[in-house]
PDB file of C-alpha atoms in Angstrom:
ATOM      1  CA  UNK A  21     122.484  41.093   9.629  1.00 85.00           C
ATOM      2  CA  UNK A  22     119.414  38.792  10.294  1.00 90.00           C
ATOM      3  CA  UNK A  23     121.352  36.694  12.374  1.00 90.00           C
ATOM      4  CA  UNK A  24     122.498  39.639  14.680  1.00 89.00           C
ATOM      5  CA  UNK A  25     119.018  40.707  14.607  1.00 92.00           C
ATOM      6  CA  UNK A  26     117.516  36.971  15.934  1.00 93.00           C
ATOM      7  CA  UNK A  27     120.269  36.999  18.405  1.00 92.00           C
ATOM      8  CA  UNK A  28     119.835  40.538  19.854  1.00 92.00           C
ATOM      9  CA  UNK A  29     115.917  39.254  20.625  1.00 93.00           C
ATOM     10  CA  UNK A  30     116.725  36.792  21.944  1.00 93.00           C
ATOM     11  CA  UNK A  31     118.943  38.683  24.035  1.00 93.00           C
ATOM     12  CA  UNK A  32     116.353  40.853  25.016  1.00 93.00           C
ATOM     13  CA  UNK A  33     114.380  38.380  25.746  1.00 93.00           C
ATOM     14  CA  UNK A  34     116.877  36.487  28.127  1.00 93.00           C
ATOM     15  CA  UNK A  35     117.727  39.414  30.008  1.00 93.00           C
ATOM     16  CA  UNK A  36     113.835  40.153  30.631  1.00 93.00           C
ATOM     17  CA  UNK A  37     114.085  36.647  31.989  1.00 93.00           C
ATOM     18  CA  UNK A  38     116.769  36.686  33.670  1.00 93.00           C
ATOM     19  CA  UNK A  39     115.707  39.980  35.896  1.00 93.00           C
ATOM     20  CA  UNK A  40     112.590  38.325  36.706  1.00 92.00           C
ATOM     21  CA  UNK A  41     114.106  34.987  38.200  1.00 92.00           C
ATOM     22  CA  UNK A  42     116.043  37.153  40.354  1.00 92.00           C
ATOM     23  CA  UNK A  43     113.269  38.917  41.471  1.00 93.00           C
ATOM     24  CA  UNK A  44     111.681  35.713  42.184  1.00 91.00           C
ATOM     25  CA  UNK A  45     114.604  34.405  44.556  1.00 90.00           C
ATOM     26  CA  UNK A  46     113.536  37.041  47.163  1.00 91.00           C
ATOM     27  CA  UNK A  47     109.918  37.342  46.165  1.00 91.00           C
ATOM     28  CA  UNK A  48     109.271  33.413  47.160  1.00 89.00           C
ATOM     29  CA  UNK A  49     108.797  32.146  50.335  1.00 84.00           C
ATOM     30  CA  UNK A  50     110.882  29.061  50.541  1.00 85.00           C
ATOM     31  CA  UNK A  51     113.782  26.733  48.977  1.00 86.00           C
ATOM     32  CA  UNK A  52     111.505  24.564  46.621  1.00 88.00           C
ATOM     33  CA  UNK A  53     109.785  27.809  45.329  1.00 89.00           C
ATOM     34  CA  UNK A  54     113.483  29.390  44.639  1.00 90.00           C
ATOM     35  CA  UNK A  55     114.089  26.722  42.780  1.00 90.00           C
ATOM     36  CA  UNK A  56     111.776  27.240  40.299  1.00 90.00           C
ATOM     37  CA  UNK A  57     112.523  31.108  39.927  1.00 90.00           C
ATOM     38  CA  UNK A  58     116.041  29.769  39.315  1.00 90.00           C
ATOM     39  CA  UNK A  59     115.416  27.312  36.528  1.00 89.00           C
ATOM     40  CA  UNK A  60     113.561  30.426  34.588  1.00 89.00           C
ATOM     41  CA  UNK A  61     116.401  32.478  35.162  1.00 89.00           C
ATOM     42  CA  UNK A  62     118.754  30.024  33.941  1.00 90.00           C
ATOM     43  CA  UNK A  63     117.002  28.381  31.137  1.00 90.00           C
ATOM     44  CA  UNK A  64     115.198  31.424  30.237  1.00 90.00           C
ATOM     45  CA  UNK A  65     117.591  33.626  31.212  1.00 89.00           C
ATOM     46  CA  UNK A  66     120.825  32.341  30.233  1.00 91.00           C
ATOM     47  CA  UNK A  67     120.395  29.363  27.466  1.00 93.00           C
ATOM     48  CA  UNK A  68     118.282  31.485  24.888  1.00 93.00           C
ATOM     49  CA  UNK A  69     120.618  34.547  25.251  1.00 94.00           C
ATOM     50  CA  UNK A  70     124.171  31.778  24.829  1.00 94.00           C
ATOM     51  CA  UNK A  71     122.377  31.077  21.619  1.00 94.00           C
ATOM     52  CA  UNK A  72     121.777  34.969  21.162  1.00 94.00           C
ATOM     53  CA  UNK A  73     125.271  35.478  21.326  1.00 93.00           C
ATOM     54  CA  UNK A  74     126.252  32.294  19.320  1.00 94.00           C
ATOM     55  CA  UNK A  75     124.083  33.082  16.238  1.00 93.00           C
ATOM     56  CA  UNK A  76     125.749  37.312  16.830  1.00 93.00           C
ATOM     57  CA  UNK A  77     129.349  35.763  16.468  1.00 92.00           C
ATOM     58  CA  UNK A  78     128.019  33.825  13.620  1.00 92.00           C
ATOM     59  CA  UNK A  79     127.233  36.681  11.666  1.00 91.00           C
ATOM     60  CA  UNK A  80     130.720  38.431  12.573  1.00 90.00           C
ATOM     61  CA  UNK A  81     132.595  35.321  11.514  1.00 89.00           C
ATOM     62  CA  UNK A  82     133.887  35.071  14.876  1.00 88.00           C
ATOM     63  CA  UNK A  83     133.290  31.482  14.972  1.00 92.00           C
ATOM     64  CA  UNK A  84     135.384  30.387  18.248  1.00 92.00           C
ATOM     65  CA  UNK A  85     133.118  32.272  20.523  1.00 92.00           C
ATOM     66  CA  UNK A  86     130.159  30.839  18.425  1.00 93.00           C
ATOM     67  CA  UNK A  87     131.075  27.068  18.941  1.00 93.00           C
ATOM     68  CA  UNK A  88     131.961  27.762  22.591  1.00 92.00           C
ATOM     69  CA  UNK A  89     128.708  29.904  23.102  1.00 93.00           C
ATOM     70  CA  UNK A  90     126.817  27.368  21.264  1.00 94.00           C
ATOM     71  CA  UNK A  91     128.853  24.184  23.337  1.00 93.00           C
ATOM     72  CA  UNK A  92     127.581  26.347  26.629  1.00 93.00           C
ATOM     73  CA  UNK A  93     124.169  26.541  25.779  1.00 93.00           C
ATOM     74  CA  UNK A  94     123.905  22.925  25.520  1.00 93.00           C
ATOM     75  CA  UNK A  95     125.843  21.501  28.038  1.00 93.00           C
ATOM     76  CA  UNK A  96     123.343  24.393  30.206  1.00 92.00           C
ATOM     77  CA  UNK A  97     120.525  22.781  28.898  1.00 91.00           C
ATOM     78  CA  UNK A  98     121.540  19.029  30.079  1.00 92.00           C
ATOM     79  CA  UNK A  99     123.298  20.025  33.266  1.00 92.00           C
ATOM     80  CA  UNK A 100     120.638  22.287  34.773  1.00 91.00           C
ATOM     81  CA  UNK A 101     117.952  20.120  35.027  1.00 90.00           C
ATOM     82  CA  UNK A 102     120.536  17.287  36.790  1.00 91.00           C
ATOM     83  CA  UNK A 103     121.682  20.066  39.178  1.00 91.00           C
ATOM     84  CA  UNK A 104     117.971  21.159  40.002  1.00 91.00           C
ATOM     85  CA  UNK A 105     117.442  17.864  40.267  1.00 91.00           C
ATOM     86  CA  UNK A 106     120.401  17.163  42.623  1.00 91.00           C
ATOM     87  CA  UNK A 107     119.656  20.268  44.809  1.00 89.00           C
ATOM     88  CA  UNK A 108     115.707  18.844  45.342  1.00 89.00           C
ATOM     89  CA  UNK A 109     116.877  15.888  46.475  1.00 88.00           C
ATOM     90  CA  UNK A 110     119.458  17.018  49.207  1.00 88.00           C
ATOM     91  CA  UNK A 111     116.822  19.700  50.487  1.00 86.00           C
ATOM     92  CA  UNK A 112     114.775  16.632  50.817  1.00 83.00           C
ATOM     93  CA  UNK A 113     116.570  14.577  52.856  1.00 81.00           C
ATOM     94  CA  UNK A 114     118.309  16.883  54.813  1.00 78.00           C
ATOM     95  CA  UNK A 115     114.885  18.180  55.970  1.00 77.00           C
ATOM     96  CA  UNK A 116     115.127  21.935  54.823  1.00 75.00           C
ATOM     97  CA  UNK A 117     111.492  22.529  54.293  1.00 75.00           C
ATOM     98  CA  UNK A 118     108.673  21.049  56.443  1.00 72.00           C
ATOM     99  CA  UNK A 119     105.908  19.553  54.078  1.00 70.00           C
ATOM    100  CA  UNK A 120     102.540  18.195  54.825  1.00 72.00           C
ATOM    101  CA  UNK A 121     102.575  14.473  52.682  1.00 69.00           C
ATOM    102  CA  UNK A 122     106.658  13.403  51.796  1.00 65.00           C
ATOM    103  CA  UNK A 123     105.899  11.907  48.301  1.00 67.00           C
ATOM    104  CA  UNK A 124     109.268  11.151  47.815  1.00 63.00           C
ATOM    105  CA  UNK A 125     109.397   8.806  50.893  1.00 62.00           C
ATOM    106  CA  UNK A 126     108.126   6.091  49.179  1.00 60.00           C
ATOM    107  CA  UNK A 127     106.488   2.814  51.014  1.00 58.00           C
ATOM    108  CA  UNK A 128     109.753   3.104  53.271  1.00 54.00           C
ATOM    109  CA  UNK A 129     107.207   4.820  56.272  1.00 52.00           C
ATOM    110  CA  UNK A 130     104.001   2.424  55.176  1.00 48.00           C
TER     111      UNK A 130
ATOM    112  CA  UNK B  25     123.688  50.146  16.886  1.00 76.00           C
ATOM    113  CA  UNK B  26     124.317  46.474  17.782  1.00 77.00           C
ATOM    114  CA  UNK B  27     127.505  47.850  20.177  1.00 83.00           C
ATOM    115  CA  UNK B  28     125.182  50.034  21.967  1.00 88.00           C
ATOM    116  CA  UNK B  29     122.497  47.243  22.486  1.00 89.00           C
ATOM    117  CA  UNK B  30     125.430  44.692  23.875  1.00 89.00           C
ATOM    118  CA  UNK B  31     126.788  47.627  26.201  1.00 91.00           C
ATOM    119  CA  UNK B  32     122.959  48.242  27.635  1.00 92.00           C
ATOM    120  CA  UNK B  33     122.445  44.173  27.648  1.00 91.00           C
ATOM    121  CA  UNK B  34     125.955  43.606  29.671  1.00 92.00           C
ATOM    122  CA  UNK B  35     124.019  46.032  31.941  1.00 93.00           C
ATOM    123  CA  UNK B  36     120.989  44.661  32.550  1.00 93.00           C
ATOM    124  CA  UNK B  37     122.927  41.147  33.309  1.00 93.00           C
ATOM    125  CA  UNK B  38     125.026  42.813  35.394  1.00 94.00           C
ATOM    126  CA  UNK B  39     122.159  43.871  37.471  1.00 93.00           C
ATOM    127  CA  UNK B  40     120.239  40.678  37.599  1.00 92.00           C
ATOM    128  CA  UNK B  41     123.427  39.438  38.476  1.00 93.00           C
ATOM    129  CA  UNK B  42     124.031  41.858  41.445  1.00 94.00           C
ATOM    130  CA  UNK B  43     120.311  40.537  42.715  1.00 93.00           C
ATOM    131  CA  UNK B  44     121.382  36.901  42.623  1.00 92.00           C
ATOM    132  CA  UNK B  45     123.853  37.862  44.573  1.00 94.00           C
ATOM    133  CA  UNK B  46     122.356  39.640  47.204  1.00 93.00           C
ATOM    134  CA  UNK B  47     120.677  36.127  47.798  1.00 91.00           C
ATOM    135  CA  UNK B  48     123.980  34.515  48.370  1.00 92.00           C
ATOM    136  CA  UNK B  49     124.574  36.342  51.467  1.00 93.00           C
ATOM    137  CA  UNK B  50     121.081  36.581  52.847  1.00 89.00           C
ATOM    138  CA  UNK B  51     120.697  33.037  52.271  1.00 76.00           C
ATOM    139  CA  UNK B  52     118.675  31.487  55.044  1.00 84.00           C
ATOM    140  CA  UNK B  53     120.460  27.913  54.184  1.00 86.00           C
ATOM    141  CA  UNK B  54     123.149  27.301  52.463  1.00 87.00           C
ATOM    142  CA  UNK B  55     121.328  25.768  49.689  1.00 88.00           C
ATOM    143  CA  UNK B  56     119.779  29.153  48.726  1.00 90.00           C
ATOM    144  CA  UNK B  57     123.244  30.086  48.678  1.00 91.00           C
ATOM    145  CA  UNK B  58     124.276  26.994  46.165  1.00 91.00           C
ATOM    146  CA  UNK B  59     121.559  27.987  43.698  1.00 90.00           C
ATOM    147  CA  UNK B  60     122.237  31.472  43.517  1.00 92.00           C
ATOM    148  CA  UNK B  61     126.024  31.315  43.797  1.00 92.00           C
ATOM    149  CA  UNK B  62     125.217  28.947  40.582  1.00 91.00           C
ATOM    150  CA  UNK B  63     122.768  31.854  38.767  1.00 92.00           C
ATOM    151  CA  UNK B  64     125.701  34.173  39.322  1.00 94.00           C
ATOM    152  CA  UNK B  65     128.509  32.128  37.833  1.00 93.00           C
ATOM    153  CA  UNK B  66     126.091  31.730  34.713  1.00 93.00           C
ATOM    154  CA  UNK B  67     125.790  35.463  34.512  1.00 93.00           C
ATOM    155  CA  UNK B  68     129.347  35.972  34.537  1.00 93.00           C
ATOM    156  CA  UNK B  69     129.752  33.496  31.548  1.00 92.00           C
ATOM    157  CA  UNK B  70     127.185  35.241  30.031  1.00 93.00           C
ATOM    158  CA  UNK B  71     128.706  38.728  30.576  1.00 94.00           C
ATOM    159  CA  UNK B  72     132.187  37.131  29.477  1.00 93.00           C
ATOM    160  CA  UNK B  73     130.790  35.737  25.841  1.00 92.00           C
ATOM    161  CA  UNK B  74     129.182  39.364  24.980  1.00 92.00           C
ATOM    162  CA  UNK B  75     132.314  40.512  26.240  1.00 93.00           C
ATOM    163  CA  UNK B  76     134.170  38.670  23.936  1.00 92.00           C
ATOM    164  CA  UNK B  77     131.561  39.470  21.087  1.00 92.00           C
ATOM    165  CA  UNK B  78     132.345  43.364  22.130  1.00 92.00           C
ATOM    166  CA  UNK B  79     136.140  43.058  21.335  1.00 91.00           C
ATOM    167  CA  UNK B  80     135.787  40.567  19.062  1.00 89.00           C
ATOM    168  CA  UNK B  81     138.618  38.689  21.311  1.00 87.00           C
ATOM    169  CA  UNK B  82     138.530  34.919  20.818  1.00 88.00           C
ATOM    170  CA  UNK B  83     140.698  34.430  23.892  1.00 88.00           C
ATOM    171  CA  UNK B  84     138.038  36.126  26.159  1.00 86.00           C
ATOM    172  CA  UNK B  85     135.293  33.173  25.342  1.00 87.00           C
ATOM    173  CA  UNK B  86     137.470  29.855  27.047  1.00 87.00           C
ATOM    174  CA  UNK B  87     136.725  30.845  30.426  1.00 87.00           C
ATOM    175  CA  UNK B  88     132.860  31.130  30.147  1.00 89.00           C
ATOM    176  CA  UNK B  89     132.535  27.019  29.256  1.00 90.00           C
ATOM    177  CA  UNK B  90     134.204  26.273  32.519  1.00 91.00           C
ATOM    178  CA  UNK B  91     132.208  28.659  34.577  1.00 90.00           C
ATOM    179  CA  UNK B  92     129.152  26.599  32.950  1.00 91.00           C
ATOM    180  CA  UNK B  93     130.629  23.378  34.095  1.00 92.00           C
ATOM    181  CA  UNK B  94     131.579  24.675  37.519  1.00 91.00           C
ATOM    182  CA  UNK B  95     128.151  25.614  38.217  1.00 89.00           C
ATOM    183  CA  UNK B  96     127.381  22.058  37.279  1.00 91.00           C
ATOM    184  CA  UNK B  97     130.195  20.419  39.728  1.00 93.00           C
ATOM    185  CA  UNK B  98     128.712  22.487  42.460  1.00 90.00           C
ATOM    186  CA  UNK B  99     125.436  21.434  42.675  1.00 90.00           C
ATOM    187  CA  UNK B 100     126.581  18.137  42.530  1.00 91.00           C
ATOM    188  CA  UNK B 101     129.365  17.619  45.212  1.00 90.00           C
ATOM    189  CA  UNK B 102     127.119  20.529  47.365  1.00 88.00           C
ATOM    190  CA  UNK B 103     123.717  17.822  47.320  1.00 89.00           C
ATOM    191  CA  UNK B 104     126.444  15.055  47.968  1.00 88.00           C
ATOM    192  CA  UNK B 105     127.691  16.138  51.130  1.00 87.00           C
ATOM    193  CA  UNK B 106     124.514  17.244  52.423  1.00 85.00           C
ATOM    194  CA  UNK B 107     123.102  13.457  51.524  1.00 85.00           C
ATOM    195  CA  UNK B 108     126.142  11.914  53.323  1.00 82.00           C
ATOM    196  CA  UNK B 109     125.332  14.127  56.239  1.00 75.00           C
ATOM    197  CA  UNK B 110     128.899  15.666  56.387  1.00 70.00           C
ATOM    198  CA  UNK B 111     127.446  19.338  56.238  1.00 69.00           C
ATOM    199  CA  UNK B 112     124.879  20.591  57.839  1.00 66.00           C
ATOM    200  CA  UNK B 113     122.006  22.975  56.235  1.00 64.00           C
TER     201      UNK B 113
END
């Protein structure tokens, strides 16, 4: 019962989340922005609520869909970050957004 | 009461869902497309798990950890090509 209850906040709280990084993908102006309304739709948004659902098929004893919920969440958690990371740095170099001072140039232009 | 909270939950995911999606086709480059063609295939894993949970249907939950990994493989092979150069933006 407690377990359902934790994972039906957090729930609650992912979907909350999760409605408000979408909102941010058309609210923001460009890619690098997006970018950051994704990553709090998708760890906010869908990592706490595969844990949600993990800890509700705990407490129903339906314990495939809790290790494969709970195998999601953190594969999610590691893959996520490499895919933002991934995106950033093909936006980069194929020139998608015009910035002021290219950081990530290095002492290539010095 | 925990059914009718999943049911309303599945909705609410459903819509965010529907929003990421909208993105996908209005898209301005195709990597707005990438990252919310990636939000969406989370939300369907999502969906399928409390979907699974619903029926209490182990079969229904071994599609959701591939949609997670797909998501992963495109970003990756998606920021490779654009590197190389062999797709344009």
């Amino acid at each position: 019962m407690i377990l359902s209850l934790i994972g039906t906040l957090l729930l609650i709280v992912g979907a909350v989340c999760d409605i408000f990084g979408a909102i941010g993908m058309h609210r923001f102006g460009n890619f690098y922005l997006r970018l950051h309304a994704a990553t709090v739709g998708t760890v906010g948004g869908k990592f706490y609520p595969l844990i949600g659902v993990g800890l509700i098929a705990l407490d129903r004893g339906l314990l495939p869909i809790a290790g494969v919920a709970f195998l999601s969440a953190f594969t999610l958690l590691i893959t996520t970050s490499v895919g933002s990371h991934a995106l950033a740095y093909a936006a980069e170099r194929a020139g998608v957004v015009k910035i002021e001072h290219d950081e990530l140039g290095g002492d290539e232009d010095d | 009461m925990f059914e009718n909270t999943i049911l309303l939950l599945m909705v609410l995911y459903g819509v965010a869902g529907v929003i990421y999606f909208i993105r996908v086709l209005l898209g301005p480059t195709v990597l707005d497309s990438i990252l919310a063609g990636d939000c969406v295939s989370l939300d369907v894993a999502l969906i399928a798990l409390l979907i699974a949970v619903y029926y209490e249907n182990n079969l229904l939950a071994g599609g959701a950890f591939f949609l997670v990994l797909w998501a992963f493989v495109l970003d990756i092979f998606a920021s490779k090509y654009l590197v190389k150069g062999e797709v344009g933006v």
